[in-house]
Amino acid sequence: MRPEPFPFGPLSSDRLRLDPLRVDDADEMVGVLADPGLYRYTGFETPPSLDELRERYRRLTAGPPPPWADLWLNWIVRAEGVAVGYVQATVKGESADVAWVIGTRHQGLGYATEASRMMLRALDDGGVRTFRAYIHPRNAPSQAVAAHLGMRKLPGQPFDGEDLWETHSS
Ligand SMILES: CC(C)(COP(=O)(O)OP(=O)(O)OC[C@H]1O[C@@H](n2cnc3c(N)ncnc32)[C@H](O)[C@@H]1OP(=O)(O)O)[C@@H](O)C(=O)NCCC(=O)NCCS
């Protein structure tokens, strides 16, 4: 039987709320994701149109196709009720690939670090033990976030132009 597409609920701290992604979040997120500068270190992506974002969110909330080996988890990050970015995890057994994006106007306030920490804690509670992030060698802000999460860059050549960062929970 297909598992529940999203087994994790909302997460909250004093200043942030992480809401499980819904297709309608596209309306708010299209503005958050509109700055082309956000994609400098993440490949050839360009800002999505509203239709593209709705379609993307439809796919993400539906979850992966059979045999459902992975879980796709996405949370919209909100500060004072306003969407400021998202965090995501692709969970395979006890490992998760994680990523974070915060809209340009909302950067530098510690949101990515705090939201990602909340996500890692929830995943850890759910039994995930290894966390990985693929980060461009020149993406200093993302490297700083990873370091705050206790991740370390693994030695070796970048994979597809990105370094692999990793941490394990005890
Ligand atoms: C990476 C990103 C999510 C960080 O978001 P944020 O909310 O600004 O992050 P935080 O405020 O939690 O922390 C950013 C850290 O980067 C540091 N930083 C910011 N700009 C920096 C720079 N040019 N050089 C070095 N460090 C920098 C900050 O000082 C901070 O570290 P500190 O807490 O030790 O002071 C945001 O820049 C982003 O969305 N970038 C585009 C998408 C992206 O690249 N995502 C990551 C894909 S792997």
PDB file of C-alpha atoms and ligand atoms in Angstrom:
ATOM      1  CA  MET A   1       0.000   0.000   0.000  1.00  0.00           C
ATOM      2  CA  ARG A   2       1.189   3.483  -0.728  1.00  0.00           C
ATOM      3  CA  PRO A   3       2.483   5.188   2.449  1.00  0.00           C
ATOM      4  CA  GLU A   4       1.053   8.466   3.690  1.00  0.00           C
ATOM      5  CA  PRO A   5       2.630  11.082   1.397  1.00  0.00           C
ATOM      6  CA  PHE A   6       3.589  13.348   4.289  1.00  0.00           C
ATOM      7  CA  PRO A   7       4.049  11.741   7.692  1.00  0.00           C
ATOM      8  CA  PHE A   8       5.455  14.881   9.347  1.00  0.00           C
ATOM      9  CA  GLY A   9       3.211  17.708  10.504  1.00  0.00           C
ATOM     10  CA  PRO A  10       3.928  21.398  11.049  1.00  0.00           C
ATOM     11  CA  LEU A  11       6.968  22.326  13.119  1.00  0.00           C
ATOM     12  CA  SER A  12       7.287  25.509  15.134  1.00  0.00           C
ATOM     13  CA  SER A  13       9.809  27.516  17.113  1.00  0.00           C
ATOM     14  CA  ASP A  14       9.456  30.915  18.809  1.00  0.00           C
ATOM     15  CA  ARG A  15       9.849  32.758  15.515  1.00  0.00           C
ATOM     16  CA  LEU A  16       9.375  30.222  12.719  1.00  0.00           C
ATOM     17  CA  ARG A  17       6.673  27.887  11.580  1.00  0.00           C
ATOM     18  CA  LEU A  18       7.333  25.112   9.069  1.00  0.00           C
ATOM     19  CA  ASP A  19       4.171  24.065   7.268  1.00  0.00           C
ATOM     20  CA  PRO A  20       3.980  20.906   5.143  1.00  0.00           C
ATOM     21  CA  LEU A  21       3.856  21.984   1.496  1.00  0.00           C
ATOM     22  CA  ARG A  22       0.440  22.458  -0.157  1.00  0.00           C
ATOM     23  CA  VAL A  23      -0.165  23.174  -3.844  1.00  0.00           C
ATOM     24  CA  ASP A  24      -1.769  26.530  -2.957  1.00  0.00           C
ATOM     25  CA  ASP A  25       1.510  27.676  -1.353  1.00  0.00           C
ATOM     26  CA  ALA A  26       2.632  28.386  -4.933  1.00  0.00           C
ATOM     27  CA  ASP A  27       0.649  31.656  -4.867  1.00  0.00           C
ATOM     28  CA  GLU A  28       2.773  32.994  -2.009  1.00  0.00           C
ATOM     29  CA  MET A  29       6.055  31.300  -2.947  1.00  0.00           C
ATOM     30  CA  VAL A  30       6.245  32.510  -6.557  1.00  0.00           C
ATOM     31  CA  GLY A  31       7.306  35.941  -5.249  1.00  0.00           C
ATOM     32  CA  VAL A  32       9.744  34.481  -2.704  1.00  0.00           C
ATOM     33  CA  LEU A  33      11.462  32.504  -5.475  1.00  0.00           C
ATOM     34  CA  ALA A  34      11.443  35.288  -8.092  1.00  0.00           C
ATOM     35  CA  ASP A  35      15.030  36.546  -7.710  1.00  0.00           C
ATOM     36  CA  PRO A  36      17.303  34.935 -10.360  1.00  0.00           C
ATOM     37  CA  GLY A  37      20.200  35.344  -7.889  1.00  0.00           C
ATOM     38  CA  LEU A  38      18.749  32.525  -5.794  1.00  0.00           C
ATOM     39  CA  TYR A  39      19.782  30.024  -8.468  1.00  0.00           C
ATOM     40  CA  ARG A  40      23.414  31.129  -8.813  1.00  0.00           C
ATOM     41  CA  TYR A  41      24.759  27.939  -7.214  1.00  0.00           C
ATOM     42  CA  THR A  42      21.958  25.489  -7.875  1.00  0.00           C
ATOM     43  CA  GLY A  43      22.281  24.657 -11.563  1.00  0.00           C
ATOM     44  CA  PHE A  44      20.394  26.013 -14.524  1.00  0.00           C
ATOM     45  CA  GLU A  45      17.141  26.651 -12.704  1.00  0.00           C
ATOM     46  CA  THR A  46      15.422  29.977 -13.308  1.00  0.00           C
ATOM     47  CA  PRO A  47      12.565  31.541 -11.328  1.00  0.00           C
ATOM     48  CA  PRO A  48       9.415  29.478 -11.898  1.00  0.00           C
ATOM     49  CA  SER A  49       6.171  30.945 -13.211  1.00  0.00           C
ATOM     50  CA  LEU A  50       3.077  30.470 -11.050  1.00  0.00           C
ATOM     51  CA  ASP A  51       1.865  27.639 -13.297  1.00  0.00           C
ATOM     52  CA  GLU A  52       5.245  25.899 -13.181  1.00  0.00           C
ATOM     53  CA  LEU A  53       5.408  26.230  -9.413  1.00  0.00           C
ATOM     54  CA  ARG A  54       1.881  24.866  -8.959  1.00  0.00           C
ATOM     55  CA  GLU A  55       2.796  21.918 -11.172  1.00  0.00           C
ATOM     56  CA  ARG A  56       6.028  21.351  -9.233  1.00  0.00           C
ATOM     57  CA  TYR A  57       4.150  21.477  -5.917  1.00  0.00           C
ATOM     58  CA  ARG A  58       1.542  19.083  -7.304  1.00  0.00           C
ATOM     59  CA  ARG A  59       4.287  16.573  -8.077  1.00  0.00           C
ATOM     60  CA  LEU A  60       6.066  17.093  -4.758  1.00  0.00           C
ATOM     61  CA  THR A  61       2.929  16.710  -2.654  1.00  0.00           C
ATOM     62  CA  ALA A  62       1.897  13.595  -4.603  1.00  0.00           C
ATOM     63  CA  GLY A  63       5.227  12.007  -3.621  1.00  0.00           C
ATOM     64  CA  PRO A  64       7.494   9.730  -5.594  1.00  0.00           C
ATOM     65  CA  PRO A  65       6.172   7.119  -8.018  1.00  0.00           C
ATOM     66  CA  PRO A  66       6.062   3.417  -7.035  1.00  0.00           C
ATOM     67  CA  PRO A  67       7.805   1.538  -5.464  1.00  0.00           C
ATOM     68  CA  TRP A  68       7.743   4.421  -2.956  1.00  0.00           C
ATOM     69  CA  ALA A  69      11.226   3.752  -1.652  1.00  0.00           C
ATOM     70  CA  ASP A  70      11.732   7.467  -0.902  1.00  0.00           C
ATOM     71  CA  LEU A  71       9.780  10.023   1.079  1.00  0.00           C
ATOM     72  CA  TRP A  72       9.638  13.545  -0.321  1.00  0.00           C
ATOM     73  CA  LEU A  73       9.244  16.041   2.493  1.00  0.00           C
ATOM     74  CA  ASN A  74       8.863  19.766   1.942  1.00  0.00           C
ATOM     75  CA  TRP A  75       8.058  22.497   4.390  1.00  0.00           C
ATOM     76  CA  ILE A  76       7.290  26.163   3.692  1.00  0.00           C
ATOM     77  CA  VAL A  77       9.159  28.331   6.208  1.00  0.00           C
ATOM     78  CA  ARG A  78       7.040  31.169   7.633  1.00  0.00           C
ATOM     79  CA  ALA A  79       8.102  34.045   9.871  1.00  0.00           C
ATOM     80  CA  GLU A  80       5.246  35.999  11.449  1.00  0.00           C
ATOM     81  CA  GLY A  81       2.895  34.185   9.101  1.00  0.00           C
ATOM     82  CA  VAL A  82       4.744  35.248   5.945  1.00  0.00           C
ATOM     83  CA  ALA A  83       6.430  32.707   3.664  1.00  0.00           C
ATOM     84  CA  VAL A  84      10.198  33.325   3.575  1.00  0.00           C
ATOM     85  CA  GLY A  85      11.483  30.112   1.951  1.00  0.00           C
ATOM     86  CA  TYR A  86      11.431  26.344   2.164  1.00  0.00           C
ATOM     87  CA  VAL A  87      13.369  23.362   3.433  1.00  0.00           C
ATOM     88  CA  GLN A  88      13.203  19.894   1.962  1.00  0.00           C
ATOM     89  CA  ALA A  89      14.357  16.349   2.573  1.00  0.00           C
ATOM     90  CA  THR A  90      14.408  13.238   0.425  1.00  0.00           C
ATOM     91  CA  VAL A  91      14.391  10.387   2.900  1.00  0.00           C
ATOM     92  CA  LYS A  92      15.642   6.918   1.976  1.00  0.00           C
ATOM     93  CA  GLY A  93      15.534   4.612   4.963  1.00  0.00           C
ATOM     94  CA  GLU A  94      17.779   6.095   7.612  1.00  0.00           C
ATOM     95  CA  SER A  95      19.378   8.700   5.302  1.00  0.00           C
ATOM     96  CA  ALA A  96      18.113  12.028   4.063  1.00  0.00           C
ATOM     97  CA  ASP A  97      19.346  14.458   1.409  1.00  0.00           C
ATOM     98  CA  VAL A  98      18.418  17.902   2.664  1.00  0.00           C
ATOM     99  CA  ALA A  99      18.271  21.391   1.123  1.00  0.00           C
ATOM    100  CA  TRP A 100      17.270  24.912   2.116  1.00  0.00           C
ATOM    101  CA  VAL A 101      16.252  28.071   0.232  1.00  0.00           C
ATOM    102  CA  ILE A 102      15.409  31.439   1.778  1.00  0.00           C
ATOM    103  CA  GLY A 103      14.114  34.350  -0.330  1.00  0.00           C
ATOM    104  CA  THR A 104      16.660  37.094  -0.928  1.00  0.00           C
ATOM    105  CA  ARG A 105      14.820  39.737   1.122  1.00  0.00           C
ATOM    106  CA  HIS A 106      14.738  37.428   4.134  1.00  0.00           C
ATOM    107  CA  GLN A 107      18.335  36.211   4.139  1.00  0.00           C
ATOM    108  CA  GLY A 108      20.951  36.886   6.803  1.00  0.00           C
ATOM    109  CA  LEU A 109      18.530  36.492   9.710  1.00  0.00           C
ATOM    110  CA  GLY A 110      19.422  32.935  10.620  1.00  0.00           C
ATOM    111  CA  TYR A 111      16.213  31.538   9.108  1.00  0.00           C
ATOM    112  CA  ALA A 112      17.897  28.812   7.027  1.00  0.00           C
ATOM    113  CA  THR A 113      19.937  27.592   9.985  1.00  0.00           C
ATOM    114  CA  GLU A 114      16.975  27.601  12.347  1.00  0.00           C
ATOM    115  CA  ALA A 115      14.506  26.012   9.919  1.00  0.00           C
ATOM    116  CA  SER A 116      16.969  23.331   8.839  1.00  0.00           C
ATOM    117  CA  ARG A 117      17.783  22.537  12.437  1.00  0.00           C
ATOM    118  CA  MET A 118      14.057  22.094  13.131  1.00  0.00           C
ATOM    119  CA  MET A 119      13.758  19.797  10.113  1.00  0.00           C
ATOM    120  CA  LEU A 120      16.780  17.691  11.114  1.00  0.00           C
ATOM    121  CA  ARG A 121      15.428  17.334  14.651  1.00  0.00           C
ATOM    122  CA  ALA A 122      12.061  16.108  13.342  1.00  0.00           C
ATOM    123  CA  LEU A 123      13.728  13.671  10.956  1.00  0.00           C
ATOM    124  CA  ASP A 124      16.006  12.461  13.737  1.00  0.00           C
ATOM    125  CA  ASP A 125      12.924  11.832  15.894  1.00  0.00           C
ATOM    126  CA  GLY A 126      11.545   9.886  12.926  1.00  0.00           C
ATOM    127  CA  GLY A 127      14.598   7.612  12.830  1.00  0.00           C
ATOM    128  CA  VAL A 128      16.783   9.315  10.203  1.00  0.00           C
ATOM    129  CA  ARG A 129      20.450   8.983  11.151  1.00  0.00           C
ATOM    130  CA  THR A 130      22.481  10.369   8.236  1.00  0.00           C
ATOM    131  CA  PHE A 131      21.976  13.805   6.700  1.00  0.00           C
ATOM    132  CA  ARG A 132      23.579  14.884   3.430  1.00  0.00           C
ATOM    133  CA  ALA A 133      23.656  18.132   1.495  1.00  0.00           C
ATOM    134  CA  TYR A 134      25.184  18.826  -1.938  1.00  0.00           C
ATOM    135  CA  ILE A 135      26.656  22.325  -1.924  1.00  0.00           C
ATOM    136  CA  HIS A 136      28.492  24.301  -4.609  1.00  0.00           C
ATOM    137  CA  PRO A 137      32.105  25.000  -3.546  1.00  0.00           C
ATOM    138  CA  ARG A 138      31.501  28.777  -3.778  1.00  0.00           C
ATOM    139  CA  ASN A 139      28.144  28.811  -1.959  1.00  0.00           C
ATOM    140  CA  ALA A 140      29.522  30.258   1.299  1.00  0.00           C
ATOM    141  CA  PRO A 141      26.130  30.995   2.924  1.00  0.00           C
ATOM    142  CA  SER A 142      24.955  27.416   2.354  1.00  0.00           C
ATOM    143  CA  GLN A 143      28.269  26.043   3.631  1.00  0.00           C
ATOM    144  CA  ALA A 144      27.803  28.157   6.771  1.00  0.00           C
ATOM    145  CA  VAL A 145      24.312  26.709   7.265  1.00  0.00           C
ATOM    146  CA  ALA A 146      25.653  23.155   6.845  1.00  0.00           C
ATOM    147  CA  ALA A 147      28.465  23.816   9.322  1.00  0.00           C
ATOM    148  CA  HIS A 148      25.939  25.176  11.849  1.00  0.00           C
ATOM    149  CA  LEU A 149      24.063  21.883  11.497  1.00  0.00           C
ATOM    150  CA  GLY A 150      27.208  19.956  12.387  1.00  0.00           C
ATOM    151  CA  MET A 151      27.819  18.838   8.809  1.00  0.00           C
ATOM    152  CA  ARG A 152      31.336  18.379   7.474  1.00  0.00           C
ATOM    153  CA  LYS A 153      32.487  18.509   3.892  1.00  0.00           C
ATOM    154  CA  LEU A 154      33.603  15.048   2.778  1.00  0.00           C
ATOM    155  CA  PRO A 155      37.024  14.883   1.117  1.00  0.00           C
ATOM    156  CA  GLY A 156      37.187  14.342  -2.613  1.00  0.00           C
ATOM    157  CA  GLN A 157      36.265  16.003  -5.819  1.00  0.00           C
ATOM    158  CA  PRO A 158      32.945  17.803  -6.051  1.00  0.00           C
ATOM    159  CA  PHE A 159      30.232  15.517  -7.440  1.00  0.00           C
ATOM    160  CA  ASP A 160      28.559  17.135 -10.442  1.00  0.00           C
ATOM    161  CA  GLY A 161      30.187  20.404  -9.395  1.00  0.00           C
ATOM    162  CA  GLU A 162      28.993  20.165  -5.790  1.00  0.00           C
ATOM    163  CA  ASP A 163      30.639  19.071  -2.556  1.00  0.00           C
ATOM    164  CA  LEU A 164      28.982  16.472  -0.372  1.00  0.00           C
ATOM    165  CA  TRP A 165      28.413  17.556   3.233  1.00  0.00           C
ATOM    166  CA  GLU A 166      27.317  15.051   5.843  1.00  0.00           C
ATOM    167  CA  THR A 167      26.502  14.548   9.499  1.00  0.00           C
ATOM    168  CA  HIS A 168      25.266  11.601  11.547  1.00  0.00           C
ATOM    169  CA  SER A 169      23.078  11.646  14.575  1.00  0.00           C
ATOM    170  CA  SER A 170      23.923   9.408  17.502  1.00  0.00           C
TER     171      SER A 170
HETATM  172  C1  LIG B   1      21.872  29.428   1.627  1.00  0.00           C
HETATM  173  C2  LIG B   1      20.676  30.228   2.162  1.00  0.00           C
HETATM  174  C3  LIG B   1      19.493  29.283   2.320  1.00  0.00           C
HETATM  175  C4  LIG B   1      21.027  30.836   3.510  1.00  0.00           C
HETATM  176  O1  LIG B   1      19.854  31.456   4.035  1.00  0.00           O
HETATM  177  P1  LIG B   1      19.916  32.449   5.292  1.00  0.00           P
HETATM  178  O2  LIG B   1      18.595  32.421   5.979  1.00  0.00           O
HETATM  179  O3  LIG B   1      20.439  33.749   4.864  1.00  0.00           O
HETATM  180  O4  LIG B   1      20.994  31.682   6.199  1.00  0.00           O
HETATM  181  P2  LIG B   1      21.355  31.999   7.712  1.00  0.00           P
HETATM  182  O5  LIG B   1      20.985  33.415   8.020  1.00  0.00           O
HETATM  183  O6  LIG B   1      20.803  30.912   8.571  1.00  0.00           O
HETATM  184  O7  LIG B   1      22.934  31.822   7.750  1.00  0.00           O
HETATM  185  C5  LIG B   1      23.688  32.242   6.684  1.00  0.00           C
HETATM  186  C6  LIG B   1      25.154  32.116   7.097  1.00  0.00           C
HETATM  187  O8  LIG B   1      25.899  32.386   5.941  1.00  0.00           O
HETATM  188  C7  LIG B   1      26.841  33.405   6.245  1.00  0.00           C
HETATM  189  N1  LIG B   1      27.043  34.129   5.011  1.00  0.00           N
HETATM  190  C8  LIG B   1      26.161  34.872   4.326  1.00  0.00           C
HETATM  191  N2  LIG B   1      26.753  35.398   3.227  1.00  0.00           N
HETATM  192  C9  LIG B   1      28.036  34.936   3.262  1.00  0.00           C
HETATM  193  C10 LIG B   1      29.142  35.118   2.408  1.00  0.00           C
HETATM  194  N3  LIG B   1      29.061  35.822   1.276  1.00  0.00           N
HETATM  195  N4  LIG B   1      30.316  34.525   2.746  1.00  0.00           N
HETATM  196  C11 LIG B   1      30.408  33.769   3.869  1.00  0.00           C
HETATM  197  N5  LIG B   1      29.380  33.553   4.701  1.00  0.00           N
HETATM  198  C12 LIG B   1      28.215  34.144   4.389  1.00  0.00           C
HETATM  199  C13 LIG B   1      26.172  34.216   7.299  1.00  0.00           C
HETATM  200  O9  LIG B   1      27.110  34.991   8.013  1.00  0.00           O
HETATM  201  C14 LIG B   1      25.556  33.123   8.148  1.00  0.00           C
HETATM  202  O10 LIG B   1      26.538  32.526   8.957  1.00  0.00           O
HETATM  203  P3  LIG B   1      26.672  32.914  10.521  1.00  0.00           P
HETATM  204  O11 LIG B   1      25.387  32.483  11.147  1.00  0.00           O
HETATM  205  O12 LIG B   1      27.833  32.118  10.991  1.00  0.00           O
HETATM  206  O13 LIG B   1      26.872  34.385  10.581  1.00  0.00           O
HETATM  207  C15 LIG B   1      20.295  31.376   1.186  1.00  0.00           C
HETATM  208  O14 LIG B   1      21.442  32.134   0.943  1.00  0.00           O
HETATM  209  C16 LIG B   1      19.710  30.869  -0.115  1.00  0.00           C
HETATM  210  O15 LIG B   1      18.532  30.548  -0.205  1.00  0.00           O
HETATM  211  N6  LIG B   1      20.526  30.810  -1.179  1.00  0.00           N
HETATM  212  C17 LIG B   1      20.020  30.395  -2.476  1.00  0.00           C
HETATM  213  C18 LIG B   1      19.612  28.941  -2.524  1.00  0.00           C
HETATM  214  C19 LIG B   1      20.737  28.036  -2.141  1.00  0.00           C
HETATM  215  O16 LIG B   1      21.869  28.201  -2.568  1.00  0.00           O
HETATM  216  N7  LIG B   1      20.390  27.033  -1.312  1.00  0.00           N
HETATM  217  C20 LIG B   1      21.323  26.048  -0.856  1.00  0.00           C
HETATM  218  C21 LIG B   1      21.452  24.957  -1.846  1.00  0.00           C
HETATM  219  S1  LIG B   1      22.658  23.765  -1.247  1.00  0.00           S
END
